Coordinates of C-alpha atoms in Angstrom, one line a residue:
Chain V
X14 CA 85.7 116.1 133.5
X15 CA 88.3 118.0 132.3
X16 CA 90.1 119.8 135.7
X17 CA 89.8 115.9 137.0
X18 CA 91.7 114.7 133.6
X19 CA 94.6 117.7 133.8
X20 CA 94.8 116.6 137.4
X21 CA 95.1 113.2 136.5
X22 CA 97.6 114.2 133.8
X23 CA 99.5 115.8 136.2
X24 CA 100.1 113.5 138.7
X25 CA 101.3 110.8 136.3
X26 CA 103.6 113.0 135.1
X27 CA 105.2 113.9 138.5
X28 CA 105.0 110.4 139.1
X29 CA 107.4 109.3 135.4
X30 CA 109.3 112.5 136.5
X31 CA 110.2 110.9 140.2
X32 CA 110.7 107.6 138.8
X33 CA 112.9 109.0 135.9
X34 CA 115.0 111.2 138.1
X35 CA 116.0 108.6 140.6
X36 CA 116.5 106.2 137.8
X37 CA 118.6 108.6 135.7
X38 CA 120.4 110.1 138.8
X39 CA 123.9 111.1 137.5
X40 CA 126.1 111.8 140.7
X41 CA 127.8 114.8 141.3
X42 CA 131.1 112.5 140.9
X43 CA 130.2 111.3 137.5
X44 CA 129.7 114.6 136.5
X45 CA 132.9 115.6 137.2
X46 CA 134.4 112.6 136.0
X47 CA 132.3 112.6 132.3
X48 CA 133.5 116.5 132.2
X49 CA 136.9 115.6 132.4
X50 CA 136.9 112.9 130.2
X51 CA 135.0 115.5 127.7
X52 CA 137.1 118.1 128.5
X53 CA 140.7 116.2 128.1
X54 CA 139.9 113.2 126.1
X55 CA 141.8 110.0 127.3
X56 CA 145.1 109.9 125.4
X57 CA 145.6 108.8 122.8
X58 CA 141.8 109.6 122.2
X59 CA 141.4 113.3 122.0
X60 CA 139.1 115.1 123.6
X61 CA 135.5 115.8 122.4
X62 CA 135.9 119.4 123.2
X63 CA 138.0 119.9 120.3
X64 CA 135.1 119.5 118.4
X65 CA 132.6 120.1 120.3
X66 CA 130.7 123.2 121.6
X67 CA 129.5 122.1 125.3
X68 CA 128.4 125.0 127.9
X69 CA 128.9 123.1 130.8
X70 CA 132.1 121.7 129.5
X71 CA 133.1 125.4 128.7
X72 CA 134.1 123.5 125.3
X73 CA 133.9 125.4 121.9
X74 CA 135.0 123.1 119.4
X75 CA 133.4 124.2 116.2
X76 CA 134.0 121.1 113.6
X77 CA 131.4 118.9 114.7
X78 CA 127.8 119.5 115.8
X79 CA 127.1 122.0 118.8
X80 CA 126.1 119.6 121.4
X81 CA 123.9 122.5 123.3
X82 CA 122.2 123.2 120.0
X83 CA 122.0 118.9 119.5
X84 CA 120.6 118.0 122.9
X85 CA 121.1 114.3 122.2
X86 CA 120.1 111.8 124.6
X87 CA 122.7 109.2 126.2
X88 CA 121.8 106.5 123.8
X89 CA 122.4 108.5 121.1
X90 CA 125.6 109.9 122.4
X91 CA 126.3 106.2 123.0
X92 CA 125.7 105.2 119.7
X93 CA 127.9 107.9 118.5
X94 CA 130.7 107.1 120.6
X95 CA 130.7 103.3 119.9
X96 CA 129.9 103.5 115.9
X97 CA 131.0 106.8 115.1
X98 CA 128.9 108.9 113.2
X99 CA 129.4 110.8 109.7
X100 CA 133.3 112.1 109.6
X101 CA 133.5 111.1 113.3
X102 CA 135.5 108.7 113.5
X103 CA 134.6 105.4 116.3
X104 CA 135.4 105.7 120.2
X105 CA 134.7 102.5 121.1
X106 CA 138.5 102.1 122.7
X107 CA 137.1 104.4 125.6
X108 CA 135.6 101.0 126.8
X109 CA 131.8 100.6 128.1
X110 CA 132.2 102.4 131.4
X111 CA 133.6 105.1 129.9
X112 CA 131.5 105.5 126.8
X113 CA 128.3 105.5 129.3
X114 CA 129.6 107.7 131.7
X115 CA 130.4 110.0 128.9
X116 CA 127.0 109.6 127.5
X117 CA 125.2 110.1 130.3
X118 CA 127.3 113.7 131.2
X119 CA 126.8 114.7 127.7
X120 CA 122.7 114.1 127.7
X121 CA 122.7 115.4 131.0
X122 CA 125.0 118.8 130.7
X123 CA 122.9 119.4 127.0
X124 CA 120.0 119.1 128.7
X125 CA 118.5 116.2 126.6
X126 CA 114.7 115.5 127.4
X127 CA 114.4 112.4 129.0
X128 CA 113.6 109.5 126.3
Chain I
X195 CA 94.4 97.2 109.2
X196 CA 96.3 94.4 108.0
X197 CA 100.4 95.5 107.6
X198 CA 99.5 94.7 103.9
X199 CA 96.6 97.2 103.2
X200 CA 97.5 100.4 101.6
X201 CA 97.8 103.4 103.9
X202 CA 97.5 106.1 101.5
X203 CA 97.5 109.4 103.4
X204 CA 101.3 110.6 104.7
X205 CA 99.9 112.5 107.3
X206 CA 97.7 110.3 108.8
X207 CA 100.5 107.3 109.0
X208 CA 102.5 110.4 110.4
X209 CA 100.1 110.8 113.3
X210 CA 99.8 106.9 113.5
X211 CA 103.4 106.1 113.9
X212 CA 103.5 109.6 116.8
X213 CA 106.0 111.4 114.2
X214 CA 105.7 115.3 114.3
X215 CA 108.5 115.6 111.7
X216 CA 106.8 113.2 109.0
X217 CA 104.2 116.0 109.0
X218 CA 106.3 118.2 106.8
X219 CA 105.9 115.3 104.2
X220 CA 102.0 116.2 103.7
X221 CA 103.3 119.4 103.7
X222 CA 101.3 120.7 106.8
X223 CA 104.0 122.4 108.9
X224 CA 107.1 124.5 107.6
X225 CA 108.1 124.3 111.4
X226 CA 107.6 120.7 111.7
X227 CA 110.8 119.6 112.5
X228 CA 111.2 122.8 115.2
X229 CA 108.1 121.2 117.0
X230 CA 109.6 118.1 117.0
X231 CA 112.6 118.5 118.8
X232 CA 110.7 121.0 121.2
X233 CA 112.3 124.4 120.1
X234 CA 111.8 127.3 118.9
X235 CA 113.3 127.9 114.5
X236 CA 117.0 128.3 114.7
X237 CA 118.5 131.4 112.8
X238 CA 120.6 130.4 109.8
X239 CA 124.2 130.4 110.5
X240 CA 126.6 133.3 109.6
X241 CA 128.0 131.5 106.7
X242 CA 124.3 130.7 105.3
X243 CA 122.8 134.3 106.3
X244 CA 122.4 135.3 102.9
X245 CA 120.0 131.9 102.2
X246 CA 116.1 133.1 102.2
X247 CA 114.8 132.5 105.4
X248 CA 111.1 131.9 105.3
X249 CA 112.1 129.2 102.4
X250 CA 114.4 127.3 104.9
X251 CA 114.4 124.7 107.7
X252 CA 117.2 125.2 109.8
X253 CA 117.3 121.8 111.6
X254 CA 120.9 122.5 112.9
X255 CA 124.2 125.0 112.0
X256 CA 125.6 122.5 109.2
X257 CA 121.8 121.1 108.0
X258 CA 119.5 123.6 106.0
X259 CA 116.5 122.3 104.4
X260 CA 114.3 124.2 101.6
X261 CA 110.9 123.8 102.7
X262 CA 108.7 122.2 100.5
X263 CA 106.6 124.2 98.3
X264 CA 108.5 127.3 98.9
X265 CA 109.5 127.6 95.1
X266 CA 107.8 126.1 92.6
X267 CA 109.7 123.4 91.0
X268 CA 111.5 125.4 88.7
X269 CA 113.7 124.6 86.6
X270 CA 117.1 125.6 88.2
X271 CA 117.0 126.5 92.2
X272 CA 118.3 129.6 93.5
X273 CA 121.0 129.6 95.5
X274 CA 119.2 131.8 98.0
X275 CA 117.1 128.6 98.4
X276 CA 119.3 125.8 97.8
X277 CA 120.1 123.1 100.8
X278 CA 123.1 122.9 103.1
X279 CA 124.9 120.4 104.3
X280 CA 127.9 120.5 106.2
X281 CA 129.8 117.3 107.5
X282 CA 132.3 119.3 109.2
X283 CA 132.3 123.0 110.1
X284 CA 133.3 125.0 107.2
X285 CA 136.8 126.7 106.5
X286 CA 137.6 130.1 107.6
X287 CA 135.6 132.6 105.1
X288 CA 138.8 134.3 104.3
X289 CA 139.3 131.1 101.2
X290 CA 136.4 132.8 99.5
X291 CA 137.8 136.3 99.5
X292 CA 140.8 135.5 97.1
X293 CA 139.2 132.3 95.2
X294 CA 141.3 132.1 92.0
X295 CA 144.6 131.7 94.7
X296 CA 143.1 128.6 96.0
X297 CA 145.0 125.4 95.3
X298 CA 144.4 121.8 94.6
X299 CA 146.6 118.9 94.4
X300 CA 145.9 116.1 91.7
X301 CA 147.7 113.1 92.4
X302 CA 147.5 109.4 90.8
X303 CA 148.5 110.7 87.2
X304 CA 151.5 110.4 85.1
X305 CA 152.7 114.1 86.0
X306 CA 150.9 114.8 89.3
X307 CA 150.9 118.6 90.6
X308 CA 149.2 121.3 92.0
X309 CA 147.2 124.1 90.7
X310 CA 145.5 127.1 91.5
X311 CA 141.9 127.7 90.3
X312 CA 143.5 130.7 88.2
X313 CA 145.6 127.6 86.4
X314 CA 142.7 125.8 86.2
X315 CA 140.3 128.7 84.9
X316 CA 142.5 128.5 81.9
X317 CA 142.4 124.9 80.9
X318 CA 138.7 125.4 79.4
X319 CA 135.3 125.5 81.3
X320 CA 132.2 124.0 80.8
X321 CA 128.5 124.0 82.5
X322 CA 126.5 121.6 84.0
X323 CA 123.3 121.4 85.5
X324 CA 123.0 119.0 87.7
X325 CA 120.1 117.9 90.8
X326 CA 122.7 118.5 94.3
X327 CA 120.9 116.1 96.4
X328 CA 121.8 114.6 100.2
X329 CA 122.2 111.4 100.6
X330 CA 119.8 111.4 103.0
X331 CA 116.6 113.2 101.6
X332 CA 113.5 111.8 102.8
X333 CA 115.2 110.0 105.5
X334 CA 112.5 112.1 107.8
X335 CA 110.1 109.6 105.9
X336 CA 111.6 106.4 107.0
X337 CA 109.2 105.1 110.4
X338 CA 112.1 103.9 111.8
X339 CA 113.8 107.2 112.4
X340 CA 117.3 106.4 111.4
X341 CA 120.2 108.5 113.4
X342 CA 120.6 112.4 111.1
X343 CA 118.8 115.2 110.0
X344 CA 115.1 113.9 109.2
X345 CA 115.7 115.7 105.8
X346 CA 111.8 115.6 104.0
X347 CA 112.1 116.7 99.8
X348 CA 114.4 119.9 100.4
X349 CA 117.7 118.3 101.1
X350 CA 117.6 118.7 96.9
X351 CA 118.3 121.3 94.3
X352 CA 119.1 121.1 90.6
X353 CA 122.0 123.9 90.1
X354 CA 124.1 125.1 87.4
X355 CA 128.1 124.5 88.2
X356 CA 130.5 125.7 85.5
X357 CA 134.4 124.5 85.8
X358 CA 137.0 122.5 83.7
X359 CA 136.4 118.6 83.2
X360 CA 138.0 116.3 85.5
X361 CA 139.2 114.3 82.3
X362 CA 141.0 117.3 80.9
X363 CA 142.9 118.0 83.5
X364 CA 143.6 114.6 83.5
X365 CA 144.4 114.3 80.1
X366 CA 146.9 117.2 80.2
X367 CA 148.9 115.4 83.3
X368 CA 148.9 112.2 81.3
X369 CA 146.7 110.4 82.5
X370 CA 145.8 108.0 85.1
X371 CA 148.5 105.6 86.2
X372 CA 147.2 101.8 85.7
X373 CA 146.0 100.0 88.2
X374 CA 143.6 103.1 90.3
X375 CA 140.3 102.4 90.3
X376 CA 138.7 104.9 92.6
X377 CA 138.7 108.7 92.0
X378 CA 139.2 110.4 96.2
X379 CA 138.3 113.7 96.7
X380 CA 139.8 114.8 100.0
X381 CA 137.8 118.4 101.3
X382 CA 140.1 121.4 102.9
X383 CA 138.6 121.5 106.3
X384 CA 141.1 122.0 108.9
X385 CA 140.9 119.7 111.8
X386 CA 142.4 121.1 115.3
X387 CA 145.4 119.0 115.9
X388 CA 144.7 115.7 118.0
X389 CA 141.9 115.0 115.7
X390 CA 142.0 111.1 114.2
X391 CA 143.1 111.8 110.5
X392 CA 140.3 109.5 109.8
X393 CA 137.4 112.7 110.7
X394 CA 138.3 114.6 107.3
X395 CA 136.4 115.0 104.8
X396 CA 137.3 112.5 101.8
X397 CA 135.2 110.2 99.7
X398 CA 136.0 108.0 96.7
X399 CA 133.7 106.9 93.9
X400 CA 134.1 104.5 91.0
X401 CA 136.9 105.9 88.8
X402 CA 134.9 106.4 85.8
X403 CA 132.5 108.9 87.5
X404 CA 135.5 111.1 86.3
X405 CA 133.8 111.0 82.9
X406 CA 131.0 113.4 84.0
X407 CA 133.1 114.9 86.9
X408 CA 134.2 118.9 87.2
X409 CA 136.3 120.8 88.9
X410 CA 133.8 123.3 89.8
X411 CA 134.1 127.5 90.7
X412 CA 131.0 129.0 89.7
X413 CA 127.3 127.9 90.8
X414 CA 124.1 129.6 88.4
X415 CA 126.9 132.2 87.4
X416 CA 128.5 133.0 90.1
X417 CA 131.3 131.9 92.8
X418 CA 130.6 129.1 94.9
X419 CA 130.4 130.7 98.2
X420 CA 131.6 128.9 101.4
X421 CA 128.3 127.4 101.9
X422 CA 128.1 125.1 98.8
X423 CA 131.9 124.5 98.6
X424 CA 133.8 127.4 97.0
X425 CA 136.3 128.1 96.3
X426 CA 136.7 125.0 94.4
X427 CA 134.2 121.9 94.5
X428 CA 134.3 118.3 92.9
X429 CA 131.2 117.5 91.2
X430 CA 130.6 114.3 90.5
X431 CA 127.2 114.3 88.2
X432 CA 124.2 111.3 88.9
X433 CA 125.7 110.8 92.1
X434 CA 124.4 112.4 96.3
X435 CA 125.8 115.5 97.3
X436 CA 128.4 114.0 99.6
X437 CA 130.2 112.6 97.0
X438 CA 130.5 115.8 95.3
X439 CA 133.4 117.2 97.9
X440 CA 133.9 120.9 98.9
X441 CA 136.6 123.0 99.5
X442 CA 138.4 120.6 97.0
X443 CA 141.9 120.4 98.2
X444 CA 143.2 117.1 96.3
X445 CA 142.0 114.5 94.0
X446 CA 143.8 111.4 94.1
X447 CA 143.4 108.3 91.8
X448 CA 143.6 105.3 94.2
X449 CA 143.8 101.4 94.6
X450 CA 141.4 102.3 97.9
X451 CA 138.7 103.3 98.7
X452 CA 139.2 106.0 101.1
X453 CA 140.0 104.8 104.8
X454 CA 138.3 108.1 106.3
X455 CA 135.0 107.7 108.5
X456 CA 132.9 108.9 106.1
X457 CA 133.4 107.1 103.8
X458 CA 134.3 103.2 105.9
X459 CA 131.7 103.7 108.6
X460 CA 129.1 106.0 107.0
X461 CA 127.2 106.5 104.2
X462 CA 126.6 102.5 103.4
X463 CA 123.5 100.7 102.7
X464 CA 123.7 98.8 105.8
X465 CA 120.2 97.0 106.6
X466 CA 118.4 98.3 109.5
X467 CA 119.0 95.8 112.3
X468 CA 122.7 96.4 112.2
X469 CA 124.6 97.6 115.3
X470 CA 126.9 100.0 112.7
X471 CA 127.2 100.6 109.3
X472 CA 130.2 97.9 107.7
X473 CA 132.7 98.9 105.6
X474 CA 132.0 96.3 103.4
X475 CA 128.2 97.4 102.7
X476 CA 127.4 99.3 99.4
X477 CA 128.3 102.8 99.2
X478 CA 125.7 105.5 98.7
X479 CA 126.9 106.7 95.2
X480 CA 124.4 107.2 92.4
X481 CA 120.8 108.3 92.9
X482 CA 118.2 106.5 92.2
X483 CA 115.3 107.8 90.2
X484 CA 112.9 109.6 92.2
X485 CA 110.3 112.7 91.7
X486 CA 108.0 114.4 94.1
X487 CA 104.9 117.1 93.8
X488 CA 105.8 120.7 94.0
X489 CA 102.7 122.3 93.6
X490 CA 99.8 121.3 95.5
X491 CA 100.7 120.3 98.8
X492 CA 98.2 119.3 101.5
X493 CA 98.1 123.1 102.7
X494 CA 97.5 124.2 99.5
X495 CA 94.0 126.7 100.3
X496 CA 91.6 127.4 97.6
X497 CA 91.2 124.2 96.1
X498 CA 88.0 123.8 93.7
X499 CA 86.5 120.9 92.2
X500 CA 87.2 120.9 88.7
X501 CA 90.9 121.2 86.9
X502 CA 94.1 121.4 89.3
X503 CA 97.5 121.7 88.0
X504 CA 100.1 119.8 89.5
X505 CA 103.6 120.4 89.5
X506 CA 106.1 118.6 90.0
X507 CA 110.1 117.6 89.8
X508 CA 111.8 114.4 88.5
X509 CA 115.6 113.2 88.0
X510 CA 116.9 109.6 87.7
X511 CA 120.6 110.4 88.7
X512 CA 123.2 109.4 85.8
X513 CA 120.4 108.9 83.4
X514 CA 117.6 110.9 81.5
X515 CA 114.1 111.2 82.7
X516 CA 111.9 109.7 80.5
X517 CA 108.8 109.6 81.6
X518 CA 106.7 111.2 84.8
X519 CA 103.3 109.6 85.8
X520 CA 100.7 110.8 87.9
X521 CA 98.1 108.7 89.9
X522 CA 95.3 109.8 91.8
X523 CA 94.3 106.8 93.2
X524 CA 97.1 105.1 95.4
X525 CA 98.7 103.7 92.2
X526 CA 96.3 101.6 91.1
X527 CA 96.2 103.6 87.8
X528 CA 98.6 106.2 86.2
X529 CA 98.3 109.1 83.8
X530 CA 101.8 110.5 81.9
X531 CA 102.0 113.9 83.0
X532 CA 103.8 116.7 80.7
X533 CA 107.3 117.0 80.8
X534 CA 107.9 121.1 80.7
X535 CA 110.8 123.5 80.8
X536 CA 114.0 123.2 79.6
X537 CA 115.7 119.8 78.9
X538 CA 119.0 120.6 80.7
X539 CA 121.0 117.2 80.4
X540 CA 120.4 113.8 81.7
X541 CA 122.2 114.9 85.1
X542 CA 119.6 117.6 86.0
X543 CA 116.1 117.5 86.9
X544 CA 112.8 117.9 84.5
X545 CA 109.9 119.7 85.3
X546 CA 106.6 118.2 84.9
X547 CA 103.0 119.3 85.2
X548 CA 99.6 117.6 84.6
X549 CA 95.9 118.9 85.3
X550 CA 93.7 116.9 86.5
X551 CA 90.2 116.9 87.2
X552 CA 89.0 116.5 90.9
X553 CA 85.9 116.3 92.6
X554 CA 85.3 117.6 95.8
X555 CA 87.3 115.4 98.3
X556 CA 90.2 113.8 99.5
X557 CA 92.6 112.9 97.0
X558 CA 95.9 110.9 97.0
X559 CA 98.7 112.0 94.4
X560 CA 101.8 110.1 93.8
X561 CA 104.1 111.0 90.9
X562 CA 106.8 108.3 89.6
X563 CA 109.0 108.6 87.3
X564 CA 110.7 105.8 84.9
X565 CA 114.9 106.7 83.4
X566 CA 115.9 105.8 79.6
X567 CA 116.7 102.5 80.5
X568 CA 113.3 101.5 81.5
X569 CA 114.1 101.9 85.3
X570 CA 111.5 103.0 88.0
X571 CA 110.8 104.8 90.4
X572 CA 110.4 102.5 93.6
X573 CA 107.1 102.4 95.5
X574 CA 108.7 101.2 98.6
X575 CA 111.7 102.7 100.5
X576 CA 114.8 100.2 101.0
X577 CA 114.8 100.2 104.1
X578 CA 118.3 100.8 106.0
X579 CA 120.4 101.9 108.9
X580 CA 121.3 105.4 107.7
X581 CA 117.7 106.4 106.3
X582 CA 119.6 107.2 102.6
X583 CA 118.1 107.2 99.2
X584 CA 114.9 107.4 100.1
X585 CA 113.0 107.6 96.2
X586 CA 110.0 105.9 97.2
X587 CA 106.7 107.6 95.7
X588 CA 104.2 106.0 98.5
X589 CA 106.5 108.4 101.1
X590 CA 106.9 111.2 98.7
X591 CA 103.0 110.8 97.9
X592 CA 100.3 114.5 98.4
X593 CA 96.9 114.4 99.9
X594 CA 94.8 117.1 98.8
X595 CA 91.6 118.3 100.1
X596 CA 89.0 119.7 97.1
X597 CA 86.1 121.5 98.5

């Protein structure tokens, strides 16, 4: 029973990671464009790499929380950008495209486990 | 099970509702909250290296939980072993180095000005002991996993601060000018320059709180280092640790509440299902009454039937503990327990111990405490967006196995 059960196991979990990766699928564009937007901000909004340690960003703001050490996924980044969170202050004037694109780069480039 | 049927054992509804981290409440894993977020324990951070390892949870660089059961419920907690929480990076170490050069404004008063904490070491000193506790301890409890550090007991110490009265210093400007009801402690983090004004580190609490309130530069005998807020700290007594501002840079008398972040947009008592937390929500100021089990915890090993000691903690924020009960039984019935150690003020916490007599088994212990003024500790959490002020003995509740 049990090699048939792993075997089991692992197919289905190929199978979420396909479904997840094509649904999930950041283009190489967004990237660019969500490290950008972290790396400069979008005046007057400053950037979050002024307070923000983020590897791929090569950011090393060191007020807030390390995002690399954080590894928050894009609906927590989201949250965080709309609501703010503790001192953070809100950055819902980035507007919804932004705010996901930026979400999505930051779960992606911290290497957030998929939800 | 019905929703209304008494689910008595932490760890099991911890495994029900999938949530590694709610292990830590039964006391079962020291590395629960590692294991939940799938990594390995962080070191402590430079400016906490001198905290004792093995005793802490290091959930991130600016969050550092004692684990429970690593001291036993003393009466005052090391500093070695005493929670951090950072809400910004700290300042440079270099403010430590020269402490009695530091300087804070106070504004709001007849004859504002600044001093330095030499100026202020001369005005008079008093101590304090007081329970330093996060505003969200035992938010790792709450099912609904609120956004924040899933603090479980350890986001808490009781700690002895020494520094001159916020109402002397007061008194010798003057006094407060009419019309200010808040007292705003703004912290001396530096924020790079861009940064909304609105990220530092300020909170304001009811005026009055000044009554109680220090101007703090020693903790259990010695300088506050950077981690808990040296050189200079507000304390503001009966109140969460937030409130309580380090790096103490000013402290203003105000019409307003503060408009920074933390304290508009954070920190409230919004309910659950709200998108954010309003402004217009109550603040998370005092604590309410709350006590947990020290001593045993569910990996306690060598249990016997017959007598078992338990151990405990208990505090009821501005006011004085006045009793602690114990049940066994999922509070259907409660015993007093013994109220031990040193009575250090109505601010700090009281020890208390009771021993009971188990048979072999699986047993259920919930301590709750009632204030002086009758009120108790709550069996339920209020439930809320943040996960704060989490005093509810079901959560905090032990289950023991007696062989």
């Amino acid at each position: 029973m049990r090699p048939t059960r792993f075997a089991w196991r692992l197919a289905v979990t190929a199978l979420i990671a396909a479904a997840s990766a094509s649904h999930a699928q950041t283009s190489s564009n967004d990237v660019a464009r969500g490290r950008q937007l972290f790396s400069l901000g979008a005046p007057p909004l400053p950037a979050c790499a002024l307070c923000h340690k983020l590897q791929d960003a090569k950011a090393t703001g060191a007020v807030g929380p390390d995002l690399d050490d954080l590894m928050p996924d894009a609906a927590r980044v989201e949250t965080a950008l709309r609501n703010g969170m503790g001192p953070m202050p809100s950055f819902a004037a980035l507007g919804d495209e932004q705010i996901r694109l930026l979400a999505r780069y930051v779960a992606q480039a911290a290497g957030a486990r998929k939800p | 099970m019905t929703p209304e049927t008494f689910a008595p054992d932490p760890l099991r509804r911890a495994l029900l509702a999938g949530s590694v981290s709610a292990i830590a409440t039964a006391g079962a894993a020291p590395f629960a909250t590692a294991l939940a977020q799938g990594t390995a324990p962080r070191p402590l951070p430079a400016y906490a290296a001198f905290k004792d390892a093995g005793s802490m949870i290091v959930h991130s660089a600016n969050t550092i939980e004692t684990r429970r059961g690593a001291a036993t419920a003393g009466a005052l907690t090391t500093v070695s072993q005493l929670y951090v929480r950072n809400n910004l990076a700290p300042p440079p170490a270099s403010i430590v180095a020269a402490p009695d050069d530091w300087t804070v404004g106070v504004e709001g008063v007849k004859r504002p000005r600044s001093f330095t904490v030499r100026e202020l070491k001369a005005m008079g000193s008093q101590s304090l002991a007081m329970v330093l506790q996060c505003s969200g301890n035992g938010r790792g409890m709450f099912p609904s996993k609120p956004s924040g550090t899933p603090w479980q007991v350890g986001a808490a110490g009781c700690v002895m601060w020494t520094g001159v009265p916020v109402r002397d210093v007061v008194r010798a400007l003057g006094g407060t000018l009419a019309g200010l009801p808040f007292m705003t402690g703004t912290g001396g983090e530096v924020l790079p320059e861009g940064i909304n004004p609105k990220s530092r580190v300020e909170r304001s609490v009811p005026a009055a709180a000044m009554a109680d309130a220090l101007l703090a530069w020693e903790i259990n005998g010695q300088p506050i280092p950077l981690a808990h807020g040296g050189p200079l700290r507000l304390i503001v007594p009966g109140f969460t640790g937030v409130n309580s501002v380090k790096y103490l840079k000013r402290l203003a008398f105000t019409a307003q509440e503060s408009d920074a972040s933390i304290q508009q947009t954070d920190y409230r008592m919004t309910p659950a299902g709200e998108a954010s937390m309003r402004p217009a929500d109550p603040s998370v100021w005092q604590m309410p009454p709350k006590s947990w089990i020290a001593l045993p915890l569910a990996d306690t090993t060598g249990l016997r039937a017959g007598p078992v000691t338990v151990q405990g903690v208990a505090f009821c924020g501005v006011n004085a503990v006045r009793q602690v009960d114990v049940s066994t039984d999922g509070g259907a019935t409660w015993q007093p327990a013994r109220l031990v150690g040193p009575d250090l003020g109505r601010f700090a916490w009281r020890q208390f111990e009771l021993t009971l007599q188990l048979p072999a088994g699986r047993h259920v212990l919930a301590s709750r405490v009632t204030d002086a003024k009758g009120n108790v500790q709550v069996e339920n959490r209020v439930e809320n967006k943040g996960g704060y002020l989490n005093s509810s003995w079901r959560d905090h509740a032990v289950t023991l196995t007696v062989a």
